[in-house]
GROMACS .gro file of C-alpha atoms in nm:
model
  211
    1UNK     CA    1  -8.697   0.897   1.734
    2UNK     CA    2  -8.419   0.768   2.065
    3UNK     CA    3  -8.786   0.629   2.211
    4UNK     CA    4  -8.846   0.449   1.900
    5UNK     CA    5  -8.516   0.286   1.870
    6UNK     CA    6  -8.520   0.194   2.205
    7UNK     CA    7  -8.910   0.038   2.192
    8UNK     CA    8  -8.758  -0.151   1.877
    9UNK     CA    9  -8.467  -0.322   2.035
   10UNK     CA   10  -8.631  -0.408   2.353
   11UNK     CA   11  -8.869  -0.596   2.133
   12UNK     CA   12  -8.602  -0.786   1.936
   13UNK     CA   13  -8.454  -0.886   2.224
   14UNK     CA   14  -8.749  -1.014   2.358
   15UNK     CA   15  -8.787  -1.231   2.055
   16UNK     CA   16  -8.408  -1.347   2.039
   17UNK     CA   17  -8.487  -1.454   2.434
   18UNK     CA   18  -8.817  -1.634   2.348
   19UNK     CA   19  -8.604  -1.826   2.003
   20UNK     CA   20  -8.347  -1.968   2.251
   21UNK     CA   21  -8.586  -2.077   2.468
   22UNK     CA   22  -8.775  -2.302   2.160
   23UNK     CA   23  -8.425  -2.395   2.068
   24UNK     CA   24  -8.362  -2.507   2.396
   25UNK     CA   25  -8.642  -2.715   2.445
   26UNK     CA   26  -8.633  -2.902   2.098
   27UNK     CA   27  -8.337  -3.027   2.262
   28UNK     CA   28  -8.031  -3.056   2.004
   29UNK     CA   29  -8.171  -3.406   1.820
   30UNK     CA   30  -7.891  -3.594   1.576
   31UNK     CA   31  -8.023  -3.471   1.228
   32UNK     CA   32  -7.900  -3.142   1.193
   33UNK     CA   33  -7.540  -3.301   1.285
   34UNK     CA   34  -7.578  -3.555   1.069
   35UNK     CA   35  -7.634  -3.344   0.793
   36UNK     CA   36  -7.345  -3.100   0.816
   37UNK     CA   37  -7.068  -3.442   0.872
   38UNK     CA   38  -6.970  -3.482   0.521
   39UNK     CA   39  -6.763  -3.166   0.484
   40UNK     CA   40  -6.497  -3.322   0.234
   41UNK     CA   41  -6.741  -3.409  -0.040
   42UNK     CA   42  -6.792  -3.055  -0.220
   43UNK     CA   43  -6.388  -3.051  -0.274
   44UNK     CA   44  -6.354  -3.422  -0.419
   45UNK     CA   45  -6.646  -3.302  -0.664
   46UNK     CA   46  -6.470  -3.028  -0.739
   47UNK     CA   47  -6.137  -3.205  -0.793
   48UNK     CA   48  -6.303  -3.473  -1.031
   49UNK     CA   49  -6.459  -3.190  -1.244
   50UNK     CA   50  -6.120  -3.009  -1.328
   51UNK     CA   51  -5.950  -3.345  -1.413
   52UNK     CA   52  -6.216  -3.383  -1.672
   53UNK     CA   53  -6.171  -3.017  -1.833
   54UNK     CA   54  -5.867  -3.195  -1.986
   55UNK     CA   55  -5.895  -3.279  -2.304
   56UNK     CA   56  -5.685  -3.451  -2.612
   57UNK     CA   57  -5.611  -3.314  -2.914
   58UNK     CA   58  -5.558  -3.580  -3.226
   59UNK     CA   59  -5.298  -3.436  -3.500
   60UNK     CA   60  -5.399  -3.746  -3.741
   61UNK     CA   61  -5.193  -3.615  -4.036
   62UNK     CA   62  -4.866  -3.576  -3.832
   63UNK     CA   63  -4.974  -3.902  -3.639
   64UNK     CA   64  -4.996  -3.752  -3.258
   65UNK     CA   65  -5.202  -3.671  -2.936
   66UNK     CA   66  -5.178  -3.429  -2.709
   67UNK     CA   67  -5.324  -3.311  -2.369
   68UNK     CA   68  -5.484  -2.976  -2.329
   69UNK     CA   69  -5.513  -2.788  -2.027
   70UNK     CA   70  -5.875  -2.614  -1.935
   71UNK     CA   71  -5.903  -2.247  -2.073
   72UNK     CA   72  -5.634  -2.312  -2.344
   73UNK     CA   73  -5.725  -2.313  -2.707
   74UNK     CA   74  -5.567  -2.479  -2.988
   75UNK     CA   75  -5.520  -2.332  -3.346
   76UNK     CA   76  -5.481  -2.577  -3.624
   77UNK     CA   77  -5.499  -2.373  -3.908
   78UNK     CA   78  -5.168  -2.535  -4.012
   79UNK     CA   79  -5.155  -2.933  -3.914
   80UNK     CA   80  -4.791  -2.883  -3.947
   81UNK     CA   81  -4.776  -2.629  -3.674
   82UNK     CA   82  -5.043  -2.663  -3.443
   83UNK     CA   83  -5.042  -2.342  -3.173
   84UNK     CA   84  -5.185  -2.418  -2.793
   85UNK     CA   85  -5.240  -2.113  -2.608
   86UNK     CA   86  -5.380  -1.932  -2.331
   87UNK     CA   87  -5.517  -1.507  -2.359
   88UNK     CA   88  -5.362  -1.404  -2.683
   89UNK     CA   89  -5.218  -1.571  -2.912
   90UNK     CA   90  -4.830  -1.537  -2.868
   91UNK     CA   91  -4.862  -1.385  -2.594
   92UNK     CA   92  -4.772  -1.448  -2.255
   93UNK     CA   93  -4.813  -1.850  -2.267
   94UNK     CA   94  -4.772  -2.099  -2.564
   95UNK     CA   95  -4.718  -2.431  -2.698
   96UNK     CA   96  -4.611  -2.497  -3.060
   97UNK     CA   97  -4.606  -2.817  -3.180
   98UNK     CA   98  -4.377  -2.878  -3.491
   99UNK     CA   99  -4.418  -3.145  -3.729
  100UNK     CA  100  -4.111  -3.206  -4.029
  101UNK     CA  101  -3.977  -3.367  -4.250
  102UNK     CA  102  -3.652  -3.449  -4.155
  103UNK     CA  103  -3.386  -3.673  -4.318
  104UNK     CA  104  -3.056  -3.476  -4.147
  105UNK     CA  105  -2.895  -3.625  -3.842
  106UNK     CA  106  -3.036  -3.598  -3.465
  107UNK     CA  107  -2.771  -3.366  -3.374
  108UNK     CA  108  -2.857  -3.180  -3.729
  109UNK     CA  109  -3.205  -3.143  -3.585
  110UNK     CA  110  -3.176  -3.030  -3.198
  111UNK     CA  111  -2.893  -2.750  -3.427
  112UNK     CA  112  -3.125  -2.612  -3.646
  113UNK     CA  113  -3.359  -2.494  -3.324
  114UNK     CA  114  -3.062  -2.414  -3.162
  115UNK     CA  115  -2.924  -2.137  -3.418
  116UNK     CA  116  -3.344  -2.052  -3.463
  117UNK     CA  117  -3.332  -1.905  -3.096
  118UNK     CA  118  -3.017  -1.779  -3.100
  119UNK     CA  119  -3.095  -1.570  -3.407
  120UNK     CA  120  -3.446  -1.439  -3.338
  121UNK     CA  121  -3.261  -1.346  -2.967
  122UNK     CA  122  -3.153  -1.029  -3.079
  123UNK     CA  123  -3.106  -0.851  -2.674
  124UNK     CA  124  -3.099  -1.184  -2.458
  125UNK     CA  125  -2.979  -1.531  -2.528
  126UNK     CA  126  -2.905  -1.764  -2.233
  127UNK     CA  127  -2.887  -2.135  -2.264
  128UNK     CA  128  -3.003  -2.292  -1.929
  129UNK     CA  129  -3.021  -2.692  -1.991
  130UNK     CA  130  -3.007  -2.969  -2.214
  131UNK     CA  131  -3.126  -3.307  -2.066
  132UNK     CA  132  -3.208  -3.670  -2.258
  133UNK     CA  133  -3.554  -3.747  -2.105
  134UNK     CA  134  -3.817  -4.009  -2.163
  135UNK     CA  135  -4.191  -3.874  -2.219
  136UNK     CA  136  -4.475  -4.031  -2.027
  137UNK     CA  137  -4.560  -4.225  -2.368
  138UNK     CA  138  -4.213  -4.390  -2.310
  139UNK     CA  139  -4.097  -4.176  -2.604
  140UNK     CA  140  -3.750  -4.098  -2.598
  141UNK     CA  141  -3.646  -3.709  -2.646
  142UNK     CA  142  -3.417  -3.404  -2.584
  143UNK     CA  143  -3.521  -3.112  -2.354
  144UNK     CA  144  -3.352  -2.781  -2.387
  145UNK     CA  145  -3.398  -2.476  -2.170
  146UNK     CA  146  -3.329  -2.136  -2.271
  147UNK     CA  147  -3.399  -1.746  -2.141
  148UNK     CA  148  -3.440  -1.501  -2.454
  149UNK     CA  149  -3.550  -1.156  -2.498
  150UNK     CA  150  -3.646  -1.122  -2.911
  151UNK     CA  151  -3.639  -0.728  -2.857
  152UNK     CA  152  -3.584  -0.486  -2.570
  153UNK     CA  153  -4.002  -0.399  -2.577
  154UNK     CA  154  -4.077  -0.780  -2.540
  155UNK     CA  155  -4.070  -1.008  -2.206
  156UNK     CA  156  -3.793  -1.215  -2.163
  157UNK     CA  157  -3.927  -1.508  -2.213
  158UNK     CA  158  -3.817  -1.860  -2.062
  159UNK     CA  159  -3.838  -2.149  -2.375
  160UNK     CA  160  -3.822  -2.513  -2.269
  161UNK     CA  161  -3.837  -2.708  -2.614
  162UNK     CA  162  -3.905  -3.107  -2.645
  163UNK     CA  163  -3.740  -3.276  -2.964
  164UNK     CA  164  -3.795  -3.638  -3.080
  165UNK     CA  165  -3.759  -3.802  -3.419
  166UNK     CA  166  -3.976  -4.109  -3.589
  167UNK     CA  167  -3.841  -4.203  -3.837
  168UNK     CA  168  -3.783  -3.902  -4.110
  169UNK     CA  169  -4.022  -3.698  -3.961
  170UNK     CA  170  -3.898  -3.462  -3.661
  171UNK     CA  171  -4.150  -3.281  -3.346
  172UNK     CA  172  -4.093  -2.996  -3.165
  173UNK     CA  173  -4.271  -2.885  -2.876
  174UNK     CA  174  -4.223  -2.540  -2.797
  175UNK     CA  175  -4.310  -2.435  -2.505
  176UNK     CA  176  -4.275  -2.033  -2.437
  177UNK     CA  177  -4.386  -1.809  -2.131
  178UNK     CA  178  -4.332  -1.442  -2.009
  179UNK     CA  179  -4.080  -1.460  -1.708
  180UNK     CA  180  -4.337  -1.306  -1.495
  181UNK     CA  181  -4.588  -1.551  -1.553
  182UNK     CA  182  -4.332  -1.893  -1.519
  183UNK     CA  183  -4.500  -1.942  -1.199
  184UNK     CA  184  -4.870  -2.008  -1.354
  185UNK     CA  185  -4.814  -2.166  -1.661
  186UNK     CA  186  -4.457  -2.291  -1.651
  187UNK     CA  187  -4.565  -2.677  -1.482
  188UNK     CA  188  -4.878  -2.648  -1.747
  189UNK     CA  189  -4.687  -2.649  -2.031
  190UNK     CA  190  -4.426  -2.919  -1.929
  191UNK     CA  191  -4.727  -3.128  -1.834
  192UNK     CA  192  -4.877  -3.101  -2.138
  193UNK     CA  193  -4.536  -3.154  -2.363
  194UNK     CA  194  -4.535  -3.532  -2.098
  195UNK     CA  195  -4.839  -3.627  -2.259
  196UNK     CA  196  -4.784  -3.632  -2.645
  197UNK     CA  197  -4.800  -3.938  -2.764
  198UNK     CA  198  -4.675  -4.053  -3.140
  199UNK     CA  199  -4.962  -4.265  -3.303
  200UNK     CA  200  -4.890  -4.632  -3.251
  201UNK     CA  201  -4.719  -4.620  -3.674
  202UNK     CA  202  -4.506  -4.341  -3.554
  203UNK     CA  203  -4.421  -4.464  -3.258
  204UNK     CA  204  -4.197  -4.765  -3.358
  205UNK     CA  205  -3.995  -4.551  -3.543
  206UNK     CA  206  -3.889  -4.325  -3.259
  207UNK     CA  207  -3.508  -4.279  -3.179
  208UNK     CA  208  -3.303  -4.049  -2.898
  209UNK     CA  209  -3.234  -3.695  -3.073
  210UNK     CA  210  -2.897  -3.743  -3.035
  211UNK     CA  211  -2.739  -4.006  -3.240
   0.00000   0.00000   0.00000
């Protein structure tokens, strides 16, 4: 069996000897270099492929778009509150969008979601922020930042809503995600909330939430 080994490696390295010498007389020629230059392509495919998972979601009876991340899924079973989310359905990541009626004040509107938290927060409410910001849309609205725990079995849960009004009609976007999972889906959500967009009739009609 050792003799056998041995007669088979001495023969492979005969023929690994023997390759190198072909190899070395080809000479190294320009072609194979050539083809293994453009390195950076693959990624830039890659890149342009993702971007296009995107896709928009048109709400045409609350008068909106939105854009979806890749892998989430949308539930419109109710137009008036349309769920985005990723895994289960609220679970660990998701994005309700709101549509109302509303013919209270601003303030009277950003209050109402206000006391909603603060109720359903029966172990853990924290307010974090509240900041006037302007969507990507140029749509003027009112971001609030909370940490909540609903019950001591659930996550606490970081919620970063979006509030605008047009006219008598109010949106929320409520954005929700597992403290342990901020890090993935946390920039997802707030880049998806940036990209609604009121229909051009809607979007005439939209004022600051607070008065």
């Amino acid at each position: 069996m050792q003799q056998t080994v041995k007669t088979m490696t001495t023969h492979r390295l005969a023929f690994l000897i023997a390759l190198v010498v072909v190899l070395a007389a080809c000479g190294p020629g320009p072609a194979p270099r050539q083809s293994q230059e453009p390195t950076t392509t693959p990624p830039l495919q890659n890149a342009a492929s993702t971007a296009k998972e995107w896709r928009t979601y048109h709400n045409s009876d609350y008068g909106y778009t939105i854009r979806v991340a890749p892998d989430w899924d949308i539930n419109e079973s109710s137009k008036d509150e349309v769920i985005i989310f990723i895994g289960v359905q609220r679970g660990l990541a998701g994005l309700h969008i709101l549509a109302v009626n509303w013919s209270k004040t601003a303030e009277e509107f950003a209050d109402s979601f206000i006391s909603f938290h603060q109720r359903r927060a029966k172990v853990l409410f924290e307010p974090v922020s509240r900041n006037a910001i302007t969507m990507a849309s140029g749509a003027r609205a009112e971001q609030f930042q909370y940490r909540i725990q609903n019950a001591s079995e659930f996550c606490v849960e970081y919620l970063f809503d979006v509030l605008l009004l047009a006219g008598r009609r109010g949106y929320a976007l409520q954005g929700s995600v597992c403290e342990e999972a901020a890090p993935l889906y946390m920039d997802v959500i707030e880049t998806m909330q940036q990209s609604f967009a009121l229909d051009s009739s809607r979007a005439s009609l939209n004022s600051p939430t607070r008065p």
